[in-house]
Amino acid sequence: SQTIHQWPATLVQPVGSPLSLECTVEGTSNPNLYWYRQAAGRGLQLLFYSIGIDQISSEVPQNLSASRPQDRQFILSSKKLLLSDSGFYLCAWSGGMGDGYTFGSGTRLTVV
Amino acid sequence: DQQVKQNSPSLSVQEGRISILNCDYTNSMFDYFLWYKKYPAEGPTFLISISSIKDKNEDGRFTVFLNKSAKHLSLHIVPSQPGDSAVYFCAAIDNNDMRFGAGTRLTVKP
């Protein structure tokens, strides 16, 4: 069966520090991978999606970037965190072809 | 551009009564609709879905209704239970692109 792992569960980082959140999927190949942020009043905001290795699309211009160095690994990064980067970040995968998404357990990021 | 809208940020219902969560969308190309349930500090979990070729799908206490002409769908929970208290997200798929509503926080009071 397919599983998705996302870590860390919580993270407190100072302003200006770098960020790296990792997400991996098991039990499937060539998944579509997504990074979402849950923002108050805006629900789940799509940040990045990837349909293959090194194929990243950005939905919202911001202080974040994403990379997919391996088929089942998706990384969310920042070189310098801002206070406004605080939030709940979710990784998700789908098999494509109109399938629903399966989400990871999320990362609560607090920038101080 | 919010293609999927949940206009009620919160809903409070008495245990045993019906909960009705509403969702509107603007993109007529959406062909599959889903509801996700989310508890605090957890990822959303899939609840129920409906294809655009149907107008109703039922799974136990949960029923989703789709009105394509009105671009509206709703989730009915009958009877509501305190464990149903969570944030519910409506989602819609167009090809390989899924969009979420802002969510509705449901509180079921014992």
Short mmCIF file of N, CA and C in Angstrom, two decimals, chain A residues 32 34 36 38 41-44 46 51 59 88 90 94 96-106, chain B residues 2 32 34 36 38-46 87 89 93 95-103:
data_model
loop_
_atom_site.label_atom_id
_atom_site.label_comp_id
_atom_site.label_asym_id
_atom_site.label_seq_id
_atom_site.Cartn_x
_atom_site.Cartn_y
_atom_site.Cartn_z
N ASN A 32 2.32 12.24 -8.67
CA ASN A 32 2.26 13.70 -8.69
C ASN A 32 2.39 14.16 -7.23
N TYR A 34 2.69 17.39 -4.28
CA TYR A 34 2.19 18.74 -4.03
C TYR A 34 2.65 19.23 -2.68
N TYR A 36 1.20 22.15 -0.01
CA TYR A 36 0.13 23.08 0.32
C TYR A 36 0.47 23.79 1.63
N GLN A 38 -1.77 25.62 4.75
CA GLN A 38 -3.09 25.95 5.28
C GLN A 38 -3.00 27.33 5.90
N GLY A 41 -8.52 31.39 6.85
CA GLY A 41 -9.45 32.05 5.95
C GLY A 41 -9.25 31.74 4.48
N ARG A 42 -8.18 31.04 4.15
CA ARG A 42 -7.94 30.75 2.73
C ARG A 42 -7.86 29.26 2.46
N GLY A 43 -8.08 28.47 3.48
CA GLY A 43 -8.08 27.03 3.27
C GLY A 43 -6.72 26.52 2.89
N LEU A 44 -6.71 25.61 1.94
CA LEU A 44 -5.47 24.98 1.51
C LEU A 44 -4.97 25.66 0.25
N LEU A 46 -2.34 25.98 -2.68
CA LEU A 46 -1.33 25.21 -3.40
C LEU A 46 -0.09 26.06 -3.62
N ILE A 51 5.11 16.91 -11.48
CA ILE A 51 4.65 15.71 -12.19
C ILE A 51 5.80 14.76 -12.49
N GLU A 59 2.85 27.86 -7.93
CA GLU A 59 1.54 28.50 -8.03
C GLU A 59 1.56 29.93 -7.52
N PHE A 88 0.96 26.03 8.56
CA PHE A 88 0.87 24.57 8.56
C PHE A 88 1.06 24.10 7.12
N LEU A 90 1.53 21.16 4.20
CA LEU A 90 1.08 19.81 3.91
C LEU A 90 1.65 19.34 2.59
N SER A 94 -0.72 12.20 -5.60
CA SER A 94 -1.83 11.58 -6.31
C SER A 94 -1.26 10.74 -7.45
N GLY A 96 -2.55 10.80 -10.30
CA GLY A 96 -2.93 11.45 -11.54
C GLY A 96 -4.27 10.94 -12.04
N MET A 97 -4.63 11.25 -13.25
CA MET A 97 -5.86 10.79 -13.90
C MET A 97 -7.10 11.12 -13.08
N GLY A 98 -7.09 12.27 -12.43
CA GLY A 98 -8.27 12.70 -11.70
C GLY A 98 -8.43 12.07 -10.34
N ASP A 99 -7.42 11.36 -9.84
CA ASP A 99 -7.51 10.79 -8.50
C ASP A 99 -7.50 11.89 -7.45
N GLY A 100 -8.13 11.60 -6.33
CA GLY A 100 -8.01 12.50 -5.19
C GLY A 100 -6.61 12.43 -4.62
N TYR A 101 -6.33 13.34 -3.71
CA TYR A 101 -5.00 13.40 -3.14
C TYR A 101 -4.97 12.70 -1.79
N THR A 102 -3.78 12.20 -1.45
CA THR A 102 -3.54 11.68 -0.10
C THR A 102 -2.52 12.61 0.55
N PHE A 103 -2.86 13.06 1.74
CA PHE A 103 -2.03 14.04 2.42
C PHE A 103 -1.12 13.41 3.46
N GLY A 104 0.02 14.08 3.68
CA GLY A 104 0.86 13.76 4.82
C GLY A 104 0.27 14.36 6.07
N SER A 105 0.94 14.14 7.17
CA SER A 105 0.42 14.58 8.47
C SER A 105 0.69 16.05 8.76
N GLY A 106 1.48 16.71 7.92
CA GLY A 106 1.67 18.14 8.07
C GLY A 106 2.84 18.53 8.94
N GLN B 2 -10.57 32.43 -6.36
CA GLN B 2 -11.12 31.29 -5.64
C GLN B 2 -12.11 30.57 -6.54
N TYR B 32 -14.86 16.25 -10.98
CA TYR B 32 -14.84 15.34 -9.85
C TYR B 32 -14.74 16.18 -8.59
N LEU B 34 -14.71 16.31 -4.17
CA LEU B 34 -14.37 15.54 -2.98
C LEU B 34 -14.59 16.38 -1.73
N TYR B 36 -12.96 16.57 2.19
CA TYR B 36 -11.92 16.13 3.10
C TYR B 36 -12.27 16.63 4.49
N LYS B 38 -10.59 17.44 8.34
CA LYS B 38 -9.29 17.72 8.93
C LYS B 38 -9.41 18.05 10.41
N TYR B 39 -8.62 17.32 11.20
CA TYR B 39 -8.49 17.64 12.62
C TYR B 39 -7.27 18.53 12.81
N PRO B 40 -7.21 19.31 13.90
CA PRO B 40 -6.07 20.18 14.15
C PRO B 40 -4.75 19.42 14.14
N ALA B 41 -3.75 20.02 13.54
CA ALA B 41 -2.38 19.47 13.51
C ALA B 41 -2.29 18.13 12.78
N GLU B 42 -3.27 17.83 11.95
CA GLU B 42 -3.20 16.60 11.14
C GLU B 42 -3.45 16.95 9.68
N GLY B 43 -3.02 16.05 8.78
CA GLY B 43 -3.34 16.25 7.38
C GLY B 43 -4.79 15.93 7.10
N PRO B 44 -5.38 16.53 6.07
CA PRO B 44 -6.76 16.21 5.71
C PRO B 44 -6.90 14.74 5.30
N THR B 45 -8.02 14.16 5.61
CA THR B 45 -8.30 12.78 5.18
C THR B 45 -9.53 12.78 4.29
N PHE B 46 -9.47 11.93 3.30
CA PHE B 46 -10.55 11.83 2.33
C PHE B 46 -11.82 11.31 2.99
N VAL B 87 -12.67 20.47 10.65
CA VAL B 87 -12.79 21.38 9.51
C VAL B 87 -13.01 20.53 8.26
N PHE B 89 -13.17 20.40 4.16
CA PHE B 89 -12.77 21.08 2.94
C PHE B 89 -13.47 20.45 1.74
N ILE B 93 -11.77 18.81 -8.95
CA ILE B 93 -10.68 18.43 -9.85
C ILE B 93 -11.05 18.76 -11.30
N ASN B 95 -9.11 17.96 -14.73
CA ASN B 95 -7.96 17.24 -15.27
C ASN B 95 -7.09 16.76 -14.11
N ASN B 96 -5.94 17.31 -13.92
CA ASN B 96 -5.08 16.86 -12.85
C ASN B 96 -4.88 17.93 -11.78
N ASP B 97 -5.72 18.94 -11.80
CA ASP B 97 -5.57 20.09 -10.93
C ASP B 97 -6.70 20.10 -9.91
N MET B 98 -6.35 20.01 -8.63
CA MET B 98 -7.37 20.00 -7.58
C MET B 98 -7.32 21.30 -6.81
N ARG B 99 -8.48 21.89 -6.61
CA ARG B 99 -8.61 23.16 -5.89
C ARG B 99 -9.48 22.95 -4.66
N PHE B 100 -9.10 23.63 -3.59
CA PHE B 100 -9.82 23.49 -2.34
C PHE B 100 -10.58 24.76 -1.99
N GLY B 101 -11.67 24.58 -1.26
CA GLY B 101 -12.34 25.70 -0.63
C GLY B 101 -11.61 26.09 0.64
N ALA B 102 -12.09 27.15 1.29
CA ALA B 102 -11.42 27.67 2.48
C ALA B 102 -11.71 26.86 3.73
N GLY B 103 -12.69 25.96 3.63
CA GLY B 103 -13.01 25.12 4.78
C GLY B 103 -14.15 25.65 5.61
#
